[in-house]
Coordinates of C-alpha atoms in Angstrom, one line a residue:
Chain A
M1 CA 26.0 20.6 -1.7
N2 CA 22.6 21.4 -3.3
E3 CA 19.6 19.2 -3.0
A4 CA 20.0 17.6 -6.3
E5 CA 23.3 16.2 -5.4
T6 CA 22.7 14.9 -1.9
P7 CA 22.0 11.2 -2.0
I8 CA 18.3 10.4 -1.3
V9 CA 19.1 7.5 1.0
Q10 CA 22.1 7.4 3.4
L11 CA 22.9 4.3 5.4
R12 CA 25.5 4.9 8.1
N13 CA 26.9 1.9 10.0
V14 CA 23.6 0.2 10.1
S15 CA 23.5 -3.0 12.2
K16 CA 20.7 -5.3 13.1
K17 CA 20.9 -7.8 15.9
I18 CA 18.3 -10.3 16.8
G19 CA 19.1 -11.7 20.1
S20 CA 22.9 -12.3 20.0
K21 CA 22.8 -12.9 16.3
T22 CA 24.1 -10.2 14.0
I23 CA 22.0 -10.1 10.8
I24 CA 23.4 -6.9 9.4
S25 CA 26.7 -5.5 10.3
Q26 CA 28.0 -2.0 9.8
L27 CA 26.3 -1.3 6.4
S28 CA 27.0 2.1 4.9
F29 CA 26.1 3.2 1.4
D30 CA 24.3 6.0 -0.5
V31 CA 21.6 5.8 -3.1
P32 CA 21.8 8.8 -5.5
R33 CA 18.9 10.4 -7.2
G34 CA 17.6 9.3 -10.5
E35 CA 19.3 5.9 -10.5
V36 CA 18.1 2.3 -10.3
F37 CA 20.0 0.9 -7.4
G38 CA 20.2 -2.9 -7.1
F39 CA 20.6 -4.8 -3.9
L40 CA 22.1 -8.1 -4.6
G41 CA 23.0 -11.1 -2.5
P42 CA 22.3 -14.7 -2.0
N43 CA 19.2 -15.8 0.0
G44 CA 19.7 -15.0 3.7
A45 CA 22.3 -12.3 3.0
G46 CA 20.1 -9.6 4.7
K47 CA 18.6 -7.9 1.6
T48 CA 15.1 -8.0 2.9
T49 CA 16.1 -7.1 6.5
T50 CA 17.9 -4.0 5.2
I51 CA 14.9 -3.0 3.1
R52 CA 12.6 -3.5 6.1
M53 CA 14.8 -1.3 8.2
M54 CA 14.6 1.4 5.5
V55 CA 10.8 1.4 5.5
G56 CA 10.5 1.1 9.3
L57 CA 9.1 -2.4 9.5
M58 CA 12.1 -3.4 11.5
S59 CA 13.9 -1.4 14.1
I60 CA 17.5 -0.5 13.6
T61 CA 19.8 -1.8 16.3
E62 CA 22.7 0.5 15.6
G63 CA 23.5 3.3 13.1
E64 CA 21.2 5.6 11.1
I65 CA 19.2 5.5 8.0
H66 CA 18.3 8.9 6.5
I67 CA 15.8 9.4 3.7
E68 CA 15.7 12.9 2.3
G69 CA 17.6 14.0 5.4
A70 CA 15.0 12.6 7.9
S71 CA 16.0 9.8 10.2
V72 CA 13.8 6.7 9.8
S73 CA 14.1 5.7 13.4
R74 CA 13.5 9.1 15.0
D75 CA 11.4 10.9 12.4
F76 CA 9.6 8.1 10.8
E77 CA 6.5 9.9 9.5
K78 CA 8.6 12.5 7.8
A79 CA 11.1 10.1 6.3
I80 CA 8.4 7.7 4.9
E81 CA 6.6 10.7 3.3
H82 CA 8.9 10.4 0.3
V83 CA 8.9 6.6 0.0
G84 CA 6.7 4.3 -2.1
A85 CA 7.4 0.7 -1.5
I86 CA 6.4 -2.9 -2.1
V87 CA 7.9 -5.3 0.4
E88 CA 8.0 -8.8 -1.0
N89 CA 4.7 -9.6 -2.7
P90 CA 2.2 -6.8 -3.4
E91 CA -0.3 -8.1 -0.8
M92 CA -3.7 -6.4 -1.3
Y93 CA -7.1 -6.7 0.3
K94 CA -8.6 -9.4 -2.0
F95 CA -12.2 -8.7 -1.0
L96 CA -11.9 -5.1 -2.1
T97 CA -11.7 -3.8 -5.7
G98 CA -8.4 -2.5 -7.0
Y99 CA -9.8 1.0 -6.8
Q100 CA -10.9 0.6 -3.2
N101 CA -7.4 -0.7 -2.3
L102 CA -5.9 2.5 -3.8
M103 CA -8.5 4.6 -2.1
H104 CA -7.4 2.9 1.2
Y105 CA -3.8 3.9 0.7
A106 CA -4.6 7.4 -0.6
R107 CA -6.5 8.1 2.6
M108 CA -3.4 7.5 4.6
R109 CA -1.7 10.5 3.0
N110 CA -2.5 14.1 2.7
G111 CA -3.6 15.6 -0.6
I112 CA -4.1 12.7 -3.0
A113 CA -7.0 13.7 -5.2
K114 CA -9.3 11.3 -7.1
E115 CA -7.7 12.5 -10.3
R116 CA -4.3 11.3 -9.2
I117 CA -5.7 7.8 -8.5
D118 CA -7.2 7.7 -12.0
E119 CA -3.9 8.9 -13.4
V120 CA -1.9 6.2 -11.7
V121 CA -4.3 3.6 -12.7
A122 CA -4.0 4.6 -16.3
L123 CA -0.2 4.7 -15.9
V124 CA 0.0 1.1 -14.9
G125 CA -2.6 0.1 -17.5
L126 CA -5.3 -1.2 -15.2
S127 CA -8.1 1.1 -16.2
N128 CA -10.3 -1.6 -17.5
R129 CA -10.2 -3.9 -14.5
I130 CA -9.7 -1.4 -11.6
H131 CA -13.3 -1.8 -10.3
E132 CA -13.1 -5.5 -10.1
K133 CA -12.2 -7.4 -6.9
V134 CA -8.5 -8.0 -6.4
K135 CA -9.1 -11.8 -6.0
T136 CA -9.9 -11.9 -9.7
Y137 CA -6.6 -10.4 -10.6
S138 CA -3.6 -12.3 -12.0
L139 CA -0.3 -12.0 -10.3
G140 CA 0.9 -9.6 -12.9
M141 CA -2.1 -7.4 -12.4
R142 CA -1.5 -7.4 -8.6
Q143 CA 2.1 -6.4 -9.3
R144 CA 0.8 -3.5 -11.3
L145 CA -1.6 -2.5 -8.6
G146 CA 1.3 -2.7 -6.2
V147 CA 3.3 -0.3 -8.3
A148 CA 0.3 1.9 -8.5
Q149 CA -0.1 2.2 -4.7
A150 CA 3.6 2.9 -4.4
L151 CA 3.4 5.8 -6.9
L152 CA 0.2 7.4 -5.7
H153 CA 1.9 10.2 -3.7
R154 CA 4.7 10.9 -6.3
P155 CA 7.5 9.5 -4.1
S156 CA 11.1 10.5 -4.7
L157 CA 12.2 7.0 -3.7
L158 CA 10.7 3.8 -4.8
I159 CA 11.7 0.6 -2.9
L160 CA 10.9 -2.7 -4.4
D161 CA 11.8 -6.0 -2.7
E162 CA 12.1 -8.8 -5.1
P163 CA 9.8 -7.1 -7.6
T164 CA 10.1 -9.7 -10.3
N165 CA 8.9 -12.6 -8.1
G166 CA 6.3 -14.5 -10.0
L167 CA 6.3 -12.3 -13.1
D168 CA 6.4 -13.8 -16.6
P169 CA 9.2 -12.7 -18.9
A170 CA 7.0 -10.1 -20.6
G171 CA 6.0 -8.7 -17.2
I172 CA 9.6 -8.6 -16.1
R173 CA 10.6 -6.7 -19.2
E174 CA 7.8 -4.3 -18.8
L175 CA 8.6 -3.6 -15.2
R176 CA 12.3 -3.1 -16.1
D177 CA 11.5 -0.6 -18.8
Y178 CA 9.1 1.1 -16.6
L179 CA 11.5 1.5 -13.7
R180 CA 14.2 2.8 -16.1
K181 CA 11.8 5.4 -17.4
L182 CA 10.7 6.5 -14.0
S183 CA 14.2 7.0 -12.8
R184 CA 15.2 8.9 -15.9
E185 CA 12.1 11.1 -16.4
E186 CA 10.9 11.8 -12.9
N187 CA 14.3 11.7 -11.2
I188 CA 13.1 9.0 -8.9
A189 CA 15.6 6.8 -7.2
V190 CA 14.6 3.2 -7.3
V191 CA 16.0 0.6 -4.9
V192 CA 15.4 -3.0 -6.0
S193 CA 16.5 -6.2 -4.4
S194 CA 16.9 -9.5 -6.0
H195 CA 18.8 -12.7 -6.1
L196 CA 18.2 -13.0 -9.8
L197 CA 21.5 -11.6 -11.2
S198 CA 20.7 -11.5 -14.8
E199 CA 17.8 -9.3 -14.1
M200 CA 19.7 -6.9 -12.0
E201 CA 22.2 -6.6 -14.8
L202 CA 19.5 -5.4 -17.1
M203 CA 17.7 -3.2 -14.6
C204 CA 20.2 -1.4 -12.5
D205 CA 22.7 1.5 -12.8
K206 CA 24.5 0.4 -9.7
V207 CA 24.5 -2.7 -7.6
A208 CA 25.5 -3.2 -4.0
I209 CA 26.5 -6.8 -3.3
I210 CA 26.0 -8.0 0.2
Q211 CA 26.7 -11.3 1.8
N212 CA 26.3 -12.5 5.4
G213 CA 25.0 -9.0 6.3
K214 CA 28.1 -7.3 5.1
L215 CA 28.6 -5.0 2.2
I216 CA 31.0 -6.6 -0.2
D217 CA 31.1 -4.1 -3.1
V218 CA 29.2 -1.3 -4.8
R219 CA 29.6 -1.4 -8.6
A220 CA 28.3 0.6 -11.5
V221 CA 26.6 -1.5 -14.3
K222 CA 27.3 -0.1 -17.8
G223 CA 25.0 -1.3 -20.5
D224 CA 24.8 -5.0 -20.2
Q225 CA 28.2 -5.3 -18.6
L226 CA 30.0 -4.5 -15.4
E227 CA 32.4 -1.7 -15.9
G228 CA 36.0 -2.6 -16.6
S229 CA 35.5 -6.3 -17.0
A230 CA 36.4 -7.9 -20.3
G231 CA 34.0 -10.0 -22.3
I232 CA 34.3 -13.6 -23.3
V233 CA 34.3 -14.1 -27.1
Q234 CA 33.6 -17.4 -28.7
L235 CA 34.8 -18.0 -32.2
E236 CA 33.8 -20.7 -34.6
A237 CA 36.9 -21.1 -36.8
D238 CA 38.5 -23.7 -39.0
P239 CA 41.2 -24.9 -38.5
I240 CA 40.8 -24.2 -34.9
E241 CA 44.3 -25.1 -33.5
Q242 CA 45.8 -22.5 -35.8
A243 CA 43.3 -20.0 -34.7
L244 CA 44.3 -20.7 -31.1
E245 CA 47.9 -20.0 -31.8
I246 CA 47.1 -16.7 -33.5
A247 CA 44.9 -15.7 -30.6
K248 CA 47.7 -16.5 -28.2
A249 CA 50.2 -14.5 -30.3
F250 CA 47.7 -11.6 -30.4
D251 CA 48.3 -10.7 -26.9
D252 CA 50.7 -12.4 -24.4
S253 CA 48.4 -12.0 -21.5
I254 CA 45.4 -13.3 -23.4
D255 CA 43.3 -16.1 -21.9
A256 CA 42.5 -18.4 -24.8
A257 CA 41.4 -22.0 -25.0
I258 CA 39.4 -24.4 -27.1
Q259 CA 36.1 -25.3 -25.5
D260 CA 33.3 -27.5 -27.1
G261 CA 35.0 -27.1 -30.5
K262 CA 35.1 -23.4 -30.3
L263 CA 37.8 -20.9 -29.6
R264 CA 37.2 -19.1 -26.3
V265 CA 39.1 -15.9 -25.6
T266 CA 38.8 -13.1 -23.1
L267 CA 38.9 -9.8 -25.0
N268 CA 38.1 -6.2 -24.6
R269 CA 35.4 -5.1 -27.0
E270 CA 37.7 -3.0 -29.1
D271 CA 40.1 -5.9 -29.7
I272 CA 37.5 -8.2 -31.3
P273 CA 37.7 -6.8 -34.9
K274 CA 41.5 -6.7 -34.6
L275 CA 41.8 -10.4 -33.7
N276 CA 39.3 -11.2 -36.4
A277 CA 41.3 -9.3 -39.0
Q278 CA 44.4 -11.3 -38.1
L279 CA 42.6 -14.6 -38.3
V280 CA 41.2 -13.8 -41.7
E281 CA 44.6 -12.6 -42.9
A282 CA 46.1 -16.0 -41.9
G283 CA 43.5 -17.7 -44.1
I284 CA 41.4 -19.1 -41.3
K285 CA 37.7 -19.4 -42.0
V286 CA 35.7 -17.6 -39.3
Y287 CA 32.1 -18.8 -39.3
S288 CA 30.8 -16.9 -36.3
I289 CA 31.9 -14.5 -33.5
Q290 CA 29.8 -14.5 -30.4
T291 CA 30.4 -12.3 -27.4
T292 CA 29.2 -13.6 -24.1
T293 CA 29.8 -10.9 -21.6
K294 CA 31.3 -11.8 -18.4
S295 CA 28.1 -11.6 -16.5
L296 CA 27.3 -10.1 -13.2
E297 CA 26.6 -13.6 -12.2
D298 CA 30.2 -14.6 -12.7
T299 CA 31.5 -11.5 -10.9
F300 CA 29.0 -12.1 -8.2
L301 CA 30.0 -15.7 -7.6
E302 CA 33.6 -14.7 -7.8
M303 CA 33.1 -12.2 -5.1
T304 CA 30.8 -14.1 -2.8
G305 CA 32.7 -17.3 -3.2
G306 CA 29.8 -19.4 -4.3
D307 CA 27.2 -21.2 -2.3
Q308 CA 27.3 -20.8 1.4
I309 CA 24.2 -19.5 3.1
A310 CA 24.5 -17.1 6.0
Chain B
M1 CA -7.3 9.7 12.2
L2 CA -10.8 10.0 10.7
N3 CA -9.5 8.6 7.4
L4 CA -7.9 5.7 9.2
I5 CA -11.2 4.8 10.8
R6 CA -12.9 5.1 7.5
N7 CA -10.4 2.7 6.1
E8 CA -11.0 0.2 8.8
N9 CA -14.8 0.5 8.3
M10 CA -14.4 -0.1 4.6
K11 CA -12.4 -3.2 5.2
L12 CA -14.9 -4.4 7.8
Y13 CA -18.2 -3.8 6.0
R14 CA -17.0 -4.8 2.5
R15 CA -16.6 -8.3 3.8
P16 CA -19.7 -10.5 3.6
R17 CA -18.7 -12.1 6.9
T18 CA -19.6 -8.9 8.8
W19 CA -23.1 -9.0 7.4
I20 CA -23.5 -12.7 8.2
M21 CA -22.8 -11.8 11.8
F22 CA -25.6 -9.2 11.7
G23 CA -27.8 -11.8 10.2
I24 CA -27.0 -14.4 12.8
V25 CA -27.7 -12.1 15.8
L26 CA -30.9 -10.6 14.4
G27 CA -32.0 -13.9 12.9
L28 CA -31.6 -15.9 16.1
Y29 CA -33.5 -13.2 18.0
A30 CA -36.3 -13.2 15.5
F31 CA -36.5 -16.9 15.6
V32 CA -36.8 -17.0 19.4
M33 CA -39.4 -14.2 19.4
L34 CA -41.5 -15.8 16.8
M35 CA -41.4 -19.2 18.6
M36 CA -42.6 -17.5 21.8
H37 CA -45.3 -15.6 20.0
F38 CA -46.8 -18.5 18.2
F39 CA -46.3 -21.4 20.6
T40 CA -46.9 -19.8 24.0
N41 CA -50.6 -20.1 24.7
E42 CA -50.8 -17.9 27.7
T43 CA -51.4 -14.4 26.6
M44 CA -51.9 -12.0 29.5
T45 CA -52.9 -9.2 27.2
D46 CA -56.6 -9.5 27.8
N47 CA -57.1 -10.8 31.3
W48 CA -54.4 -9.0 33.2
R49 CA -57.0 -7.2 35.2
D50 CA -58.4 -10.4 36.6
R51 CA -55.0 -11.7 37.3
Y52 CA -54.0 -8.5 39.2
E53 CA -57.3 -8.6 41.2
Q54 CA -56.4 -12.1 42.3
D55 CA -52.8 -11.1 43.1
R56 CA -54.0 -8.2 45.1
Q57 CA -56.3 -10.3 47.2
H58 CA -53.7 -12.9 47.7
L59 CA -51.0 -10.4 48.7
S60 CA -53.2 -8.6 51.2
E61 CA -54.1 -11.9 52.9
T62 CA -50.4 -13.0 53.1
L63 CA -49.4 -9.6 54.6
N64 CA -52.1 -9.8 57.2
A65 CA -51.3 -13.3 58.1
N66 CA -47.6 -12.7 58.3
G67 CA -47.7 -9.9 60.9
A68 CA -44.3 -8.3 61.0
S69 CA -41.8 -10.5 59.0
P70 CA -38.7 -9.5 57.0
G71 CA -40.2 -10.2 53.6
N72 CA -43.0 -7.8 54.1
E73 CA -41.4 -4.8 52.6
Q74 CA -41.0 -6.4 49.1
L75 CA -44.6 -7.7 49.2
T76 CA -45.9 -4.3 50.2
Q77 CA -44.1 -2.7 47.3
E78 CA -45.5 -5.4 45.0
L79 CA -49.0 -4.7 46.3
M80 CA -48.6 -0.9 45.9
K81 CA -47.6 -1.4 42.2
I82 CA -50.6 -3.6 41.5
E83 CA -53.0 -1.2 43.1
Y84 CA -51.4 1.7 41.2
A85 CA -51.6 -0.3 37.9
L86 CA -55.3 -1.2 38.4
E87 CA -56.1 2.4 39.3
H88 CA -54.3 4.0 36.3
D89 CA -55.1 1.1 33.9
I90 CA -51.4 0.2 33.2
P91 CA -51.0 -3.3 32.0
P92 CA -47.9 -5.3 33.2
V93 CA -44.8 -5.1 31.2
H94 CA -44.9 -8.7 30.1
A95 CA -48.3 -8.1 28.6
T96 CA -47.0 -5.5 26.2
M97 CA -44.5 -5.3 23.3
W98 CA -41.8 -4.3 25.8
S99 CA -41.6 -7.9 27.1
G100 CA -39.9 -9.0 23.9
V101 CA -37.7 -5.9 23.8
M102 CA -36.5 -6.6 27.3
D103 CA -35.7 -10.2 26.2
S104 CA -33.3 -8.7 23.6
T105 CA -30.9 -7.8 26.4
G106 CA -30.2 -11.6 26.7
F107 CA -28.9 -11.5 23.1
I108 CA -26.2 -8.9 24.0
I109 CA -23.9 -11.7 24.7
L110 CA -24.1 -12.6 21.0
V111 CA -23.1 -9.1 20.2
T112 CA -20.2 -9.5 22.5
I113 CA -19.1 -12.7 20.9
M114 CA -19.4 -11.2 17.4
T115 CA -17.4 -8.1 18.4
V116 CA -14.8 -10.4 20.0
V117 CA -14.5 -12.1 16.7
V118 CA -14.1 -8.8 14.9
A119 CA -11.6 -7.4 17.3
G120 CA -9.6 -10.6 17.5
D121 CA -9.3 -10.6 13.7
I122 CA -8.8 -6.9 12.9
V123 CA -5.1 -6.7 13.7
A124 CA -4.1 -10.4 13.2
S125 CA -5.7 -10.6 9.8
E126 CA -3.4 -7.9 8.4
F127 CA -0.5 -10.1 9.4
T128 CA -2.2 -13.2 7.9
W129 CA -2.9 -11.4 4.6
G130 CA 0.6 -9.8 4.6
T131 CA -1.1 -6.4 4.1
I132 CA 0.5 -5.2 7.4
K133 CA 3.6 -4.5 5.3
M134 CA 1.6 -2.2 3.1
L135 CA -0.2 -0.6 6.0
L136 CA 2.8 0.3 8.2
I137 CA 4.9 2.0 5.5
R138 CA 2.7 5.1 5.4
P139 CA 3.1 8.4 7.2
A140 CA 0.7 7.3 10.0
S141 CA 2.2 6.1 13.3
R142 CA 1.6 2.6 14.4
A143 CA -0.2 3.8 17.5
K144 CA -2.7 5.7 15.4
I145 CA -3.3 2.7 13.2
L146 CA -3.9 0.5 16.3
L147 CA -6.3 3.1 17.8
S148 CA -8.3 3.3 14.6
K149 CA -8.7 -0.5 14.6
Y150 CA -9.7 -0.5 18.2
L151 CA -12.3 2.3 17.7
A152 CA -13.6 0.5 14.5
S153 CA -14.2 -2.6 16.6
F154 CA -16.4 -0.6 19.1
L155 CA -18.2 1.2 16.3
F156 CA -19.1 -2.3 15.0
A157 CA -20.4 -3.2 18.5
L158 CA -22.4 0.0 18.7
L159 CA -23.9 -0.5 15.3
L160 CA -24.9 -4.1 16.1
L161 CA -26.4 -3.1 19.5
L162 CA -28.4 -0.3 17.8
A163 CA -29.5 -2.8 15.1
L164 CA -30.6 -5.3 17.8
L165 CA -32.5 -2.7 19.8
S166 CA -34.3 -1.1 16.9
F167 CA -35.0 -4.5 15.3
S168 CA -36.5 -5.8 18.6
I169 CA -38.7 -2.7 18.9
V170 CA -40.0 -3.0 15.3
L171 CA -40.4 -6.8 15.5
N172 CA -42.3 -6.8 18.8
G173 CA -44.3 -3.8 17.8
I174 CA -45.5 -5.6 14.7
L175 CA -46.2 -8.9 16.6
T176 CA -48.2 -7.2 19.3
G177 CA -49.6 -4.3 17.3
F178 CA -47.5 -1.9 19.3
S179 CA -49.5 -2.6 22.5
G180 CA -48.3 -0.5 25.4
F181 CA -45.9 1.4 23.2
G182 CA -45.9 4.6 25.2
Q183 CA -46.5 3.1 28.6
P184 CA -44.3 3.6 31.6
M185 CA -42.8 1.1 34.0
L186 CA -43.7 1.2 37.7
T187 CA -41.3 1.3 40.5
V188 CA -41.5 2.3 44.2
N189 CA -39.4 5.2 45.2
D190 CA -36.6 4.9 47.7
A191 CA -38.6 6.0 50.7
G192 CA -41.0 3.2 49.9
D193 CA -44.2 5.2 50.1
K194 CA -45.0 6.2 46.6
V195 CA -45.2 4.5 43.2
E196 CA -43.4 6.2 40.4
E197 CA -43.7 5.9 36.6
V198 CA -40.3 5.5 34.8
S199 CA -39.7 5.3 31.1
L200 CA -39.6 1.7 29.8
L201 CA -37.3 2.5 27.0
G202 CA -35.0 4.2 29.5
N203 CA -34.9 1.0 31.5
V204 CA -34.1 -1.1 28.4
L205 CA -31.3 1.4 27.6
K206 CA -29.9 1.0 31.1
A207 CA -29.8 -2.7 30.7
Y208 CA -28.0 -2.3 27.4
A209 CA -25.5 0.1 28.9
L210 CA -24.7 -2.2 31.9
S211 CA -24.0 -5.1 29.6
T212 CA -21.6 -3.1 27.6
V213 CA -19.2 -3.2 30.5
E214 CA -18.7 -6.9 29.8
L215 CA -18.5 -6.2 26.1
I216 CA -15.8 -3.6 26.4
M217 CA -13.6 -5.8 28.7
F218 CA -13.8 -8.9 26.6
V219 CA -13.4 -7.1 23.3
T220 CA -10.3 -5.3 24.7
M221 CA -8.9 -8.6 25.8
S222 CA -9.5 -10.2 22.4
F223 CA -7.9 -7.1 20.8
M224 CA -4.9 -7.4 23.0
I225 CA -4.3 -11.1 22.2
S226 CA -4.8 -10.3 18.6
S227 CA -2.0 -7.7 18.5
V228 CA 0.3 -9.5 20.9
F229 CA 0.2 -12.9 19.3
R230 CA -0.9 -11.8 15.8
S231 CA -3.2 -14.8 15.6
S232 CA -6.9 -14.3 15.2
A233 CA -7.7 -17.9 16.1
L234 CA -6.0 -17.7 19.4
A235 CA -7.5 -14.3 20.2
I236 CA -11.1 -15.4 19.4
A237 CA -10.9 -18.8 21.0
L238 CA -9.3 -17.6 24.3
S239 CA -11.7 -14.6 24.6
I240 CA -14.8 -16.7 24.0
V241 CA -13.7 -19.4 26.4
A242 CA -13.0 -16.7 29.0
L243 CA -16.4 -15.1 28.3
L244 CA -18.3 -18.4 28.7
L245 CA -16.3 -20.1 31.5
G246 CA -14.5 -17.2 33.3
Y247 CA -17.4 -16.3 35.5
L248 CA -18.2 -19.9 36.3
V249 CA -14.6 -20.7 37.3
T250 CA -14.4 -17.5 39.4
L251 CA -17.6 -18.4 41.1
N252 CA -16.1 -21.6 42.3
L253 CA -12.8 -20.0 43.3
A254 CA -14.7 -17.4 45.2
M255 CA -16.1 -20.0 47.5
Y256 CA -12.6 -20.9 48.8
F257 CA -10.4 -17.9 48.0
D258 CA -10.7 -14.3 48.8
W259 CA -8.3 -13.2 46.1
A260 CA -10.8 -14.3 43.5
K261 CA -12.2 -10.8 43.8
Y262 CA -9.2 -9.5 41.9
L263 CA -10.1 -11.6 38.9
L264 CA -11.6 -9.8 35.9
F265 CA -14.6 -12.0 35.8
A266 CA -15.6 -11.3 39.3
N267 CA -16.0 -7.6 38.4
T268 CA -17.6 -7.5 35.0
D269 CA -21.1 -7.8 36.3
L270 CA -21.8 -4.5 37.9
T271 CA -25.5 -5.3 38.6
Q272 CA -24.2 -7.3 41.6
H273 CA -23.6 -4.0 43.4
L274 CA -26.8 -2.4 42.2
E275 CA -28.7 -5.3 43.7
G276 CA -26.5 -5.3 46.8
R277 CA -25.3 -8.9 46.3
P278 CA -21.6 -8.8 45.6
L279 CA -19.9 -12.0 44.7
I280 CA -17.5 -11.8 47.5
E281 CA -18.3 -10.0 50.8
G282 CA -16.6 -6.6 51.0
M283 CA -16.6 -5.9 47.2
T284 CA -18.0 -2.5 46.4
M285 CA -19.0 -0.6 43.2
T286 CA -15.8 1.5 43.6
F287 CA -13.7 -1.6 44.0
S288 CA -15.1 -3.2 40.9
I289 CA -14.8 -0.1 38.8
A290 CA -11.2 0.4 39.9
M291 CA -10.4 -3.3 39.1
L292 CA -12.0 -3.0 35.6
A293 CA -10.0 0.2 35.0
I294 CA -6.8 -1.5 35.9
Y295 CA -7.5 -4.5 33.6
F296 CA -8.6 -2.1 30.8
A297 CA -5.4 0.0 31.1
A298 CA -3.2 -3.1 31.2
F299 CA -4.9 -4.7 28.1
N300 CA -4.5 -1.6 26.1
F301 CA -0.9 -1.1 27.3
F302 CA 0.1 -4.5 26.1
S303 CA -1.7 -4.1 22.7
W304 CA 0.2 -0.8 22.2
L305 CA 3.5 -2.1 23.4
F306 CA 3.6 -5.1 21.1
F307 CA 2.1 -3.5 18.1
T308 CA 4.3 -0.5 18.1
K309 CA 7.6 -2.0 19.2
R310 CA 7.9 -5.4 17.5
D311 CA 9.4 -6.0 14.2
V312 CA 7.3 -7.1 11.3
A313 CA 9.4 -10.0 10.1
S314 CA 7.2 -12.5 8.3

C-alpha cells in the first residue's frame, strides 16, 4: 500500500477503563485521508473520551491508536506532529491578543514562520481583529481562532470535538463549507464529533456511530442521505383515498399511509416521477410533492434504540 | 525548551496581576522606608563619632571591671571594631544608606509569598481556563511543559528579588544622598585578633541568597500542590499557611519531640547553623541540607508524577 492509501488514523481494539468501569470497549476503525469523518453518539457514549485518547489527553488502557503510523501512547510527540485539534470549546488565553495566542502555539512547534501565522489569520478571516484581546471576541471569533491554531502547522489530520457548539446557523454553515473545502483541497482528514445529527449529515462523508462505548456502525453519507436508504415522500393530492390505493398498487411492498391529510409513501428517488405519472393518469390532482429524506436521525435512533444514557 | 519558557513568561507578564505584585512589594517597602526616614528623629549620621567615643569608654570600663568572664570575647571584638572605625573614619552601617538596604531583606518574605501565588497558579490556571487541552496536544512532552512552568516561576522570583534590591539601593541612595555608598563593613577575623573590611553589598547579597532557601522550598511546595490538585486556591492557601505557621508549630513541637527535626520547617532557616544555634540539639548544616534535598526531590517527583500521568478529563 502506498502512503496515500493508508488510513491516517487507525484504532485497534481500543479500550478505556476508569477504575472498574469500562468507558470504551474494543473500538476499531480507520479514518481515511481527505474525508470528513463524523463521530456520532448520544451524550455519554464515549465520543469525547475517544477523541481525548487520540490526542493524548487521556491514556489508553488497552489497544493502539496510530496516527500517520506513529503510536499515540508510545511515540506521542511524533504522532501529534500531524494533528491539529480543538477539544471541546476553543479555550484561549483571554488576556492575550489573538495574535499572541497563535504566537504561543507556533512557538511549540518547529518551523512556523510569521508569514504562516498571517496566512492562517487571513484564511479564517480574523485579520482586522487579530491584535485585540481575546476577551473582546465573540464565540464565533473564538471558534475561528481555534481553527486557526489547529491549522498553523499544516496538519494532515484535524480533530474537532463538538465544533458547532455555540455557533449561530451562519457560523455552522461557514464551518461546514470550510471543512469540506479543507478535506477536498488539502487532502486533510477531518474528524468531528457531535450529537447533532442533522449537522453531521451535512458535514460528513462517513459517520461512525457509537453507543455505550461500543462501535455500532460505520456508514457512508451520500449527499444529504444515508446510502441505500429510501426517502419518505409526502404528496398533497385530491382525492386522497384514491391516491393511496394507486400508491399501494404501484408496488406491493410499498409503505404508504395517509398522515395529516397527506399521502406519505416510502420511495426510492427514481420511483417518484413514475408514481406521479400514474396519479396524474388516474385524474388525481397532485398539488405538491415533497421528499423528506429518511434522516440520519431516524437511522440513528433506530440503531441506538432511542434514549438510554450510558 | 527556550520557547516554552518564553511562552510562560508571556502569559505571566502580559497579565496586570503580575505587575500589581511588583507594585505591592516595592510600594510597601518604599512606604516603610519613607516613614522611617521622615518620622524617626534620631539620625546618627552626624554625631556617630561622639557616640562611638562614649561606647569605647563604656566598653573598656566594663571589660576592666569584669575580669575574666565568658561574655568578654564578644565585647572585645565590639571594642576592636569601634576603635578601628574611629581610626579609619568609617561610620556605622546604620548611619549610612546601607541601613535601609539591609532592611529590604525583611521584605523577601513578600517576594516568597508572591512567588508562591505565581507558582500555585501557573499549572492550576491552565486547568481552570481549559487551555490545558490546547497546551498538551502539541509535540512537547508534558515533562518539558511542567519544567518550563517551574523555571518561569523562579525567573519571576529572581526578577522580583533583583527589583527589590536595586530599588532599595536607589531609594536609600536618594534619601541619604548616597552616604557611605562605597564603604565596607567591619568584622573581626576568626582568630579574633584583627579587624577586617568586607564588602557591604556582598553581605546584603549573602542575606538575600540565604533567604532564597526558604523561597525555593515553599515555591516548590506550592507548585506541587498546584499540579497535584489542579487548584490554585488550595496551593496558595496551604503554602502561605505553611510559610507563616509552619515554623511556629515546629518550634513548639521541637520542645517535646525529637522527630521535629525531620520537618521541613525546622530546616529552612540555614542561619541557625551559621550562628551555631540549631533548633534541636544535634542538627548540623549537613543534616539540614540533606533534609531540604529530600523534600525538594519529593515535591518535584510528585509534581512530575501527577502532571505527566494523570488524564485530563474536565
